[in-house]
Coordinates of C-alpha atoms and ligand atoms in Angstrom, one line a residue:
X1 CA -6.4 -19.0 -5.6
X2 CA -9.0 -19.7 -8.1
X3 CA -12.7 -20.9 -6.9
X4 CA -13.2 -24.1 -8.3
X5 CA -16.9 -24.9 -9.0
X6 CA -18.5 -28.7 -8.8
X7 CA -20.4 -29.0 -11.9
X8 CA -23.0 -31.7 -12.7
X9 CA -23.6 -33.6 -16.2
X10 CA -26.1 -31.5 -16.8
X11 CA -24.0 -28.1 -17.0
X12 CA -22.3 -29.3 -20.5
X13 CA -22.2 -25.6 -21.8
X14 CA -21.1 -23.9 -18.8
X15 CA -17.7 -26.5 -18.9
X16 CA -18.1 -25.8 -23.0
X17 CA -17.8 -22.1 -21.8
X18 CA -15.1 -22.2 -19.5
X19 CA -12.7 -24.3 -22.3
X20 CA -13.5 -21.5 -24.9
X21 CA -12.2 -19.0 -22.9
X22 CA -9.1 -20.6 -21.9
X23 CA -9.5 -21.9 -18.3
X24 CA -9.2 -25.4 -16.9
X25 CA -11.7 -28.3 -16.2
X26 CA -11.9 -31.7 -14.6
X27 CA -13.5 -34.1 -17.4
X28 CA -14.3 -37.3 -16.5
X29 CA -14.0 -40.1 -18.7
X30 CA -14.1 -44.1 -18.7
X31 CA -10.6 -44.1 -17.6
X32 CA -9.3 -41.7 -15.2
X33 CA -10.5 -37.9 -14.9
X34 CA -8.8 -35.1 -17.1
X35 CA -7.1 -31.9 -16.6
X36 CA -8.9 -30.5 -19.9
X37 CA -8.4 -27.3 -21.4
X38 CA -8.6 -26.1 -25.5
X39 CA -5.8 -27.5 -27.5
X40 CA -5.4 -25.2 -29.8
X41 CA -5.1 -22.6 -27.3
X42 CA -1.5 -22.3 -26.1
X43 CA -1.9 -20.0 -23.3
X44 CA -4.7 -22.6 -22.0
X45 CA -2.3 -25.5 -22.7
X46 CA 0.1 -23.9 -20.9
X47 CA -2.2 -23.2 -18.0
X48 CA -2.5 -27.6 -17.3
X49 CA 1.5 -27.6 -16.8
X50 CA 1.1 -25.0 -14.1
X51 CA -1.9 -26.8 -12.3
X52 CA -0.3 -30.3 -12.2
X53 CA 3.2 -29.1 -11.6
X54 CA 4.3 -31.1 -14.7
X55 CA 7.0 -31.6 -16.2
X56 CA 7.7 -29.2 -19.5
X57 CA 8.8 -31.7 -21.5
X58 CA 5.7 -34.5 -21.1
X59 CA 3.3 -34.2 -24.1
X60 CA -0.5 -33.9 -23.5
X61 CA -3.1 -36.2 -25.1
X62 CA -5.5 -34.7 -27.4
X63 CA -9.1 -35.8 -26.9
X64 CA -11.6 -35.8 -29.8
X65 CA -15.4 -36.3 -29.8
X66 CA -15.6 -38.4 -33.2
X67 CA -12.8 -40.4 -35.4
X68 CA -13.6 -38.1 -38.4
X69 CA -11.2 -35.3 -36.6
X70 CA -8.5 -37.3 -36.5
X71 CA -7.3 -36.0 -39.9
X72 CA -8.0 -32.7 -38.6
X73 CA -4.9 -33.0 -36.4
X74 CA -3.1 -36.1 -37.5
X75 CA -1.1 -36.6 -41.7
X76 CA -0.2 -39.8 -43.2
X77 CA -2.8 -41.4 -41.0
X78 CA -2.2 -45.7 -41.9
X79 CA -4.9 -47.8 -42.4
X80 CA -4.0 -49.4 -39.0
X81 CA -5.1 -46.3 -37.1
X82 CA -8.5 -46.5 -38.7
X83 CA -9.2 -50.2 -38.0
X84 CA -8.1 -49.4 -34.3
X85 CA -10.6 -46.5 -34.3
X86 CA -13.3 -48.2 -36.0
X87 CA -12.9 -51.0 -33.7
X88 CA -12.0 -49.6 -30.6
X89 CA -13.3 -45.7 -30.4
X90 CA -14.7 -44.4 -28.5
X91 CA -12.9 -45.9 -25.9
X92 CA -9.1 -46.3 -24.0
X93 CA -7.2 -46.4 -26.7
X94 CA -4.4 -43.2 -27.2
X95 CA -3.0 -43.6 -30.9
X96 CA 0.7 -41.6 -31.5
X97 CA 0.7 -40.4 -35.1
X98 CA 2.3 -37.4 -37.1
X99 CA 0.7 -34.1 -36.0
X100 CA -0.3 -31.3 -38.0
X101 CA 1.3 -27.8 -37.7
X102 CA -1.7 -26.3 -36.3
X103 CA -1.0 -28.7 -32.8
X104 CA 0.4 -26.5 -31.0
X105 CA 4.2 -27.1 -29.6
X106 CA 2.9 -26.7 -25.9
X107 CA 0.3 -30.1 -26.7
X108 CA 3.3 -32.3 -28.0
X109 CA 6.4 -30.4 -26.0
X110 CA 7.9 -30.1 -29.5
X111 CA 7.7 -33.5 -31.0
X112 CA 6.9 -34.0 -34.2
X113 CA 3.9 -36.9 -33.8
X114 CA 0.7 -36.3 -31.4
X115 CA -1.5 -38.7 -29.0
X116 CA -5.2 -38.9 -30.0
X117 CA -8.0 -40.5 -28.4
X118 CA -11.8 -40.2 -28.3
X119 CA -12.9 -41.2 -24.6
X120 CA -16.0 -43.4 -23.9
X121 CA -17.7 -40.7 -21.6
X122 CA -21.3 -38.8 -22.7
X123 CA -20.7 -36.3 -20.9
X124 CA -17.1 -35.3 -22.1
X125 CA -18.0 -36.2 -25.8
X126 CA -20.9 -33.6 -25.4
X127 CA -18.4 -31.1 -23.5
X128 CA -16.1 -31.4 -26.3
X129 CA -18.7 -31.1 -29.1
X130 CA -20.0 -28.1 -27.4
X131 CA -16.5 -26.5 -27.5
X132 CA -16.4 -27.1 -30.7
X133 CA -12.5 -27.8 -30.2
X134 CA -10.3 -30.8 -29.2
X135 CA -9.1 -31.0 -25.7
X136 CA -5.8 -31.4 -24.3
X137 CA -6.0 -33.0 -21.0
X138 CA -3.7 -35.1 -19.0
X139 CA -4.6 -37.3 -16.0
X140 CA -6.1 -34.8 -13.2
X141 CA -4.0 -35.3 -10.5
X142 CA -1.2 -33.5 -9.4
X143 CA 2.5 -34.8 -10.9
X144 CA 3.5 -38.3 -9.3
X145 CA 0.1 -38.7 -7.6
X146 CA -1.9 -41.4 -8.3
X147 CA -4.5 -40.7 -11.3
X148 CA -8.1 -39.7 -10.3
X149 CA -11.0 -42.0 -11.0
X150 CA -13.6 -40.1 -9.3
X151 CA -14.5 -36.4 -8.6
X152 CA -13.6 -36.6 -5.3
X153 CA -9.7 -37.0 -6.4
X154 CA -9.9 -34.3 -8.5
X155 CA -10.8 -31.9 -6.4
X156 CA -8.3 -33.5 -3.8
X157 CA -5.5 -32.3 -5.9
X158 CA -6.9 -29.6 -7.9
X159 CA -9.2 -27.1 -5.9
X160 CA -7.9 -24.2 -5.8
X161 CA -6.2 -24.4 -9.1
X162 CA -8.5 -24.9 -11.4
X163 CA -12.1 -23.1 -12.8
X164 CA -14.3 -26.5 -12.5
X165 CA -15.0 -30.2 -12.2
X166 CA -17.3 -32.0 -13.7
X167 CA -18.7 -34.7 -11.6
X168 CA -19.7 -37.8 -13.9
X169 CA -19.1 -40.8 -11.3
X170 CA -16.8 -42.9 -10.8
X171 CA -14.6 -44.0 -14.1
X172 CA -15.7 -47.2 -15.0
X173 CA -12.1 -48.7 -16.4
X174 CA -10.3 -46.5 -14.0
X175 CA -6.6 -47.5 -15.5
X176 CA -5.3 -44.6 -18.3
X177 CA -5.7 -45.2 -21.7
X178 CA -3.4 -47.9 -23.5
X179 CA -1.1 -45.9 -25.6
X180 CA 0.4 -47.6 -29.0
X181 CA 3.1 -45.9 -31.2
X182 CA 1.9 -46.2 -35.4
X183 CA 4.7 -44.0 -36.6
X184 CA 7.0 -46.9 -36.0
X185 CA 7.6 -49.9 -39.0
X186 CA 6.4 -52.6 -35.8
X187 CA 3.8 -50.8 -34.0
X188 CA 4.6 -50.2 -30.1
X189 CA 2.9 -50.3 -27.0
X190 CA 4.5 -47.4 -25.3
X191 CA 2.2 -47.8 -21.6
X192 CA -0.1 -50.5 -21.1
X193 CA -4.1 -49.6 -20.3
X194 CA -7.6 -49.9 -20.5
X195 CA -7.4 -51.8 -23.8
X196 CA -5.8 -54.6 -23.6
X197 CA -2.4 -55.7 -25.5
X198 CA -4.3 -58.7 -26.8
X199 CA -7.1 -56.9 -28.5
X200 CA -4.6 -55.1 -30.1
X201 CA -2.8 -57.4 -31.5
X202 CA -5.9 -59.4 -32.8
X203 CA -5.6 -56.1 -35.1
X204 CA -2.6 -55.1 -35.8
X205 CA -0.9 -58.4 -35.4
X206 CA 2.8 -58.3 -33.0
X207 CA 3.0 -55.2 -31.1
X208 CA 6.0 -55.0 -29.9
X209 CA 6.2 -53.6 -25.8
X210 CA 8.5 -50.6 -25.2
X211 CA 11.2 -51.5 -22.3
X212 CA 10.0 -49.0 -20.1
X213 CA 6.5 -50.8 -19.6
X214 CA 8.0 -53.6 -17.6
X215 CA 11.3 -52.3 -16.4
X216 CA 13.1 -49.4 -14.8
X217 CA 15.2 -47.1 -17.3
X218 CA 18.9 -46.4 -16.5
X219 CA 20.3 -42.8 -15.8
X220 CA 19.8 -41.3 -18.6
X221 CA 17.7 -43.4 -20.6
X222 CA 14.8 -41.6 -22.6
X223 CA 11.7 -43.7 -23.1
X224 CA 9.5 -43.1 -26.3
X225 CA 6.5 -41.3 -24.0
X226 CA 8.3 -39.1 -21.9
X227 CA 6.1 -39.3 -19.2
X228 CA 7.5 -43.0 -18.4
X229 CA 10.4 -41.9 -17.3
X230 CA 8.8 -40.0 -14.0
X231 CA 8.0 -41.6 -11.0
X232 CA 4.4 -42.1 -10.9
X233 CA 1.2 -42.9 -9.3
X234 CA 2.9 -42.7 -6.0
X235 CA 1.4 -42.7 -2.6
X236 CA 4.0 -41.2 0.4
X237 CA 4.7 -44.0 1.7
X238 CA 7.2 -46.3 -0.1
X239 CA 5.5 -49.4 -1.9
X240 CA 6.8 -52.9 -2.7
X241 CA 5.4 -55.4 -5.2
X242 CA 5.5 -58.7 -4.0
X243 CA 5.0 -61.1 -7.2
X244 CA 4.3 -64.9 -7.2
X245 CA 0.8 -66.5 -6.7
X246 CA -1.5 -65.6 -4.0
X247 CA -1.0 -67.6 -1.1
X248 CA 3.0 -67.5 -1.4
X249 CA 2.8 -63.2 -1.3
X250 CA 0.2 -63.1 1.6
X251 CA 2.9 -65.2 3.5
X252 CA 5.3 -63.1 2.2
X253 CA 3.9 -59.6 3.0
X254 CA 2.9 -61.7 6.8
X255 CA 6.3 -61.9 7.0
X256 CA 7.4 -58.6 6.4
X257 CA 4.9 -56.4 7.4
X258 CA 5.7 -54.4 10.9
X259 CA 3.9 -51.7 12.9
X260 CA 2.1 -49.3 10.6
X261 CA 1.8 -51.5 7.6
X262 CA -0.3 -51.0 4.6
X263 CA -1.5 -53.8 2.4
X264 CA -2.7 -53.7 -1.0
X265 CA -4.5 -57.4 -1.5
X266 CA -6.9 -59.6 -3.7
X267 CA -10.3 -59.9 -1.6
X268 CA -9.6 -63.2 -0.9
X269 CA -6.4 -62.7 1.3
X270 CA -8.0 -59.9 2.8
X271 CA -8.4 -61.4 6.5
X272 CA -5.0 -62.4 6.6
X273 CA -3.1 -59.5 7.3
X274 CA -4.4 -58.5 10.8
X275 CA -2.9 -55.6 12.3
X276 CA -2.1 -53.6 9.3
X277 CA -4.3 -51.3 7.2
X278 CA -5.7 -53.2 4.4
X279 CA -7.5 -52.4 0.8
X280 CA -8.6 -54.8 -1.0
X281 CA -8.3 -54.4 -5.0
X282 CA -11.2 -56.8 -5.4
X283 CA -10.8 -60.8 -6.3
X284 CA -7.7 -62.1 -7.6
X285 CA -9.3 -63.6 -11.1
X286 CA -11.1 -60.0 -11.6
X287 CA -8.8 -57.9 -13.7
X288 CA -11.5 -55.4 -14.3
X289 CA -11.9 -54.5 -10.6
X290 CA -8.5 -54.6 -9.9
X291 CA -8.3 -52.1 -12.8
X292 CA -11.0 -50.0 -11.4
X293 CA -9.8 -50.0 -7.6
X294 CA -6.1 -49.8 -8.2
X295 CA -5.5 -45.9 -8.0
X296 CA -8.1 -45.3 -4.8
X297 CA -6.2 -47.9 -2.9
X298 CA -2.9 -46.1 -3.8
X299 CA -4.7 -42.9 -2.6
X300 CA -6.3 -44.1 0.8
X301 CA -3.2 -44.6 2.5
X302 CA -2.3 -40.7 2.4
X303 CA -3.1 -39.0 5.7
X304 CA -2.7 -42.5 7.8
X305 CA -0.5 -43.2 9.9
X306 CA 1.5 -46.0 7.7
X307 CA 4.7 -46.3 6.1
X308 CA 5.4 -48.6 4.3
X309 CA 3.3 -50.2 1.3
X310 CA 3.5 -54.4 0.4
X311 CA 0.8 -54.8 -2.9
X312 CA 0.0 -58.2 -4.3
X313 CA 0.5 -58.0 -7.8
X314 CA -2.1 -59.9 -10.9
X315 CA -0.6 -61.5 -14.0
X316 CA 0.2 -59.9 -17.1
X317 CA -2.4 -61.1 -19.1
X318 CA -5.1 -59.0 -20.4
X319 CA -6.1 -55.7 -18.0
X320 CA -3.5 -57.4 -15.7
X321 CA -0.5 -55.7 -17.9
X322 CA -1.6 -52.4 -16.9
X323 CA -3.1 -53.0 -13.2
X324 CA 0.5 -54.4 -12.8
X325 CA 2.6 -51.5 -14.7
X326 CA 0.8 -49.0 -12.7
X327 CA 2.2 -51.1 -9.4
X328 CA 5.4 -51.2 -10.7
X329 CA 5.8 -47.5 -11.0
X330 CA 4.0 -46.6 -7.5
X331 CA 6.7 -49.0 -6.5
X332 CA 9.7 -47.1 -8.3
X333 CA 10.2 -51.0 -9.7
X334 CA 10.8 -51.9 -5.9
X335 CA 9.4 -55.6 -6.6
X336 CA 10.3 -59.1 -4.5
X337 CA 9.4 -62.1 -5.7
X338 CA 7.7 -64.4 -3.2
X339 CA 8.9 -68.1 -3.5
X340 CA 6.1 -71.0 -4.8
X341 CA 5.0 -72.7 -1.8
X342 CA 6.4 -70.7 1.1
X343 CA 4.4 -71.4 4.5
Ligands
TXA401 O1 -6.7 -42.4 -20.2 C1 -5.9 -41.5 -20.5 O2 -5.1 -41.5 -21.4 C2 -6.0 -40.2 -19.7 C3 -7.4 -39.6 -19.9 C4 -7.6 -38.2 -19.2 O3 -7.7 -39.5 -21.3 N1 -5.0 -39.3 -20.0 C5 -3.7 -39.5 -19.6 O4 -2.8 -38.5 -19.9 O5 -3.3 -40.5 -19.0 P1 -1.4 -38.4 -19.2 O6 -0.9 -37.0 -19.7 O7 -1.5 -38.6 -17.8 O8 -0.5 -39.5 -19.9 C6 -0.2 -39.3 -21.3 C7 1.1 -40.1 -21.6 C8 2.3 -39.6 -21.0 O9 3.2 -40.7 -20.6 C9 3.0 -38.9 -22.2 O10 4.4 -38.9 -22.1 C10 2.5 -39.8 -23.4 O11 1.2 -40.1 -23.0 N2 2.4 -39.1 -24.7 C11 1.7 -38.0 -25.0 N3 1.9 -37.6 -26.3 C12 2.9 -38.4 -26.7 C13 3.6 -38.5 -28.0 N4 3.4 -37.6 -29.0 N5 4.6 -39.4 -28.1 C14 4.8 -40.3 -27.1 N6 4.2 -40.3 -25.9 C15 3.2 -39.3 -25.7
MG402 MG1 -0.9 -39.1 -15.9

């Protein structure tokens, strides 16, 4: 059991000092927190599989302090992926491209491109610059839980297992990153995020949206980031989607509901579920708090005494995609729709 120190912004060098020398830290960044560690270091990439229990064949995303090292890692960079950086770095945007040789095979589990991304958090762009070398980090919570967006989760999953944490408040998108695919001849948005599909588009023109974004895969079926194929984000007890608009899903989840019931709601439904244990994901037109709130409210059920999970779900437009996608997968794709103007 490792002791796992709570580290302020202020101690940049001493979680610059830990990444040198191989061990693990909690970074925080404007999407979710990081399980960081040096990615050029194999031993230390190795290290974040162990922590999270992940799977060995899920790549890591590296994390850069400036777009002028994305050459450092990436070839045949198109002048697509330097638009999207000018435009849209730092900030949650993860861009798959061809790596370099000197990515190591534990960052990309053997494929031949990499994820790159430059987060929209000081103090992680000053960690990173301090260590002097890019950062492989996953999400910080442990594999299938729902992502951290506060120090609080990290340490929840991670004490114990890891050298630090880094406590920078909480993320201020609080969805992952928005990951597109630019080694393809149609760019593709392999997991929806912080950036929305329409701001990328207004770039790159039609993106198209992998399958596995808005649907289940069969048996067998391998999606183009490997880490869609895992069920994710989930809390212990089951969850169900309910989709349609907002009065026909609180009549729904009424409905349904029994003893012991959680609800995941829009602010303005939030009295009508009494009886059951509700979180509110903040008002149904507010994408960006939905985005923000999503993953605690997964979290806060754990440790009550309910068992089964109903969530109203937003629209796909804009940070909706994501806040829905993430859902979805707590939900293992369990969805109902509700019918338009039920009681
Ligand atoms: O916002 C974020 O992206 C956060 C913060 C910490 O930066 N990171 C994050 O990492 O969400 P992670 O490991 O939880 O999710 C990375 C996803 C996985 O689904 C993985 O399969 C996919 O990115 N991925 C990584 N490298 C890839 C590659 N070369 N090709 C396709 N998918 C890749
Ligand atoms: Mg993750």
């Amino acid at each position: 059991m490792i002791k796992t120190q709570l580290l302020t912004e202020k101690d940049i060098e001493a979680a610059a000092a830990i990444l040198r020398a191989g061990g693990l830290v909690g970074i925080p960044t404007e999407t979710v927190y990081g399980l960081g560690a040096n990615g050029l270091d194999p031993a230390a990439v190795r290290r974040i599989f162990e922590a999270k229990g992940r799977p060995q064949d899920n790549p890591l995303i590296l994390h850069i302090p400036d777009p002028s090292w994305l050459e450092r890692y990436c070839r045949d960079v198109p002048a697509a992926a330097r638009r999207l950086a000018e435009q849209f770095w730092p900030g949650p945007l993860t861009m798959i491209l061809p790596r370099r040789a000197l990515v190591p095979d534990e960052v990309t589990c053997g494929l031949e491109t990499v994820g790159v991304r430059c987060p929209d958090h000081p103090v992680t762009l000053a960690i990173i610059r301090a260590a002097g070398v890019p950062v492989a980090a996953p999400s910080g919570n442990r594999s299938g839980r729902p992502s951290p967006t506060c120090a609080r989760h990290m340490l929840e999953d991670m004490e114990g297992r890891i050298q630090a944490v880094v406590d920078g408040g909480p993320c201020g998108v609080g969805v992952e990153s928005t990951i597109v695919d630019l080694t393809l001849p149609v760019p593709r948005l392999l997991r929806p995020g912080g950036l929305p599909l329409e701001a990328l588009e207004a770039v790159l023109g039609h993106v198209d949206v992998d399958r596995a974004v808005t649907a289940p895969l069969s048996p067998g079926e391998k999606p183009r980031a490997p880490g869609m194929k895992y069920r994710h984000y989930a809390p212990r007890a089951p969850v169900t989607v309910v989709t349609g608009d907002g009065a026909a899903t609180a009549a729904y989840i009424r409905r349904q509901a029994g003893a012991n019931a959680g609800v995941i709601c829009f602010t303005e439904y939030q009295e009508q579920f009494p009886g059951c244990t509700v979180r509110s994901i903040g008002p149904a037109g507010d994408r960006g708090e939905q985005a923000r709130r999503v993953f605690d409210a997964l979290r806060s059920f754990d440790g009550t005494p309910v068992t089964a999970i109903f969530a109203q779900c937003p629209g796909e437009e804009g940070l909706g995609l994501a806040v829905a996608n993430r859902l979805k997968k707590a939900a293992g794709f369990q969805i109902v729709a509700a019918e338009e103007g039920e009681p």
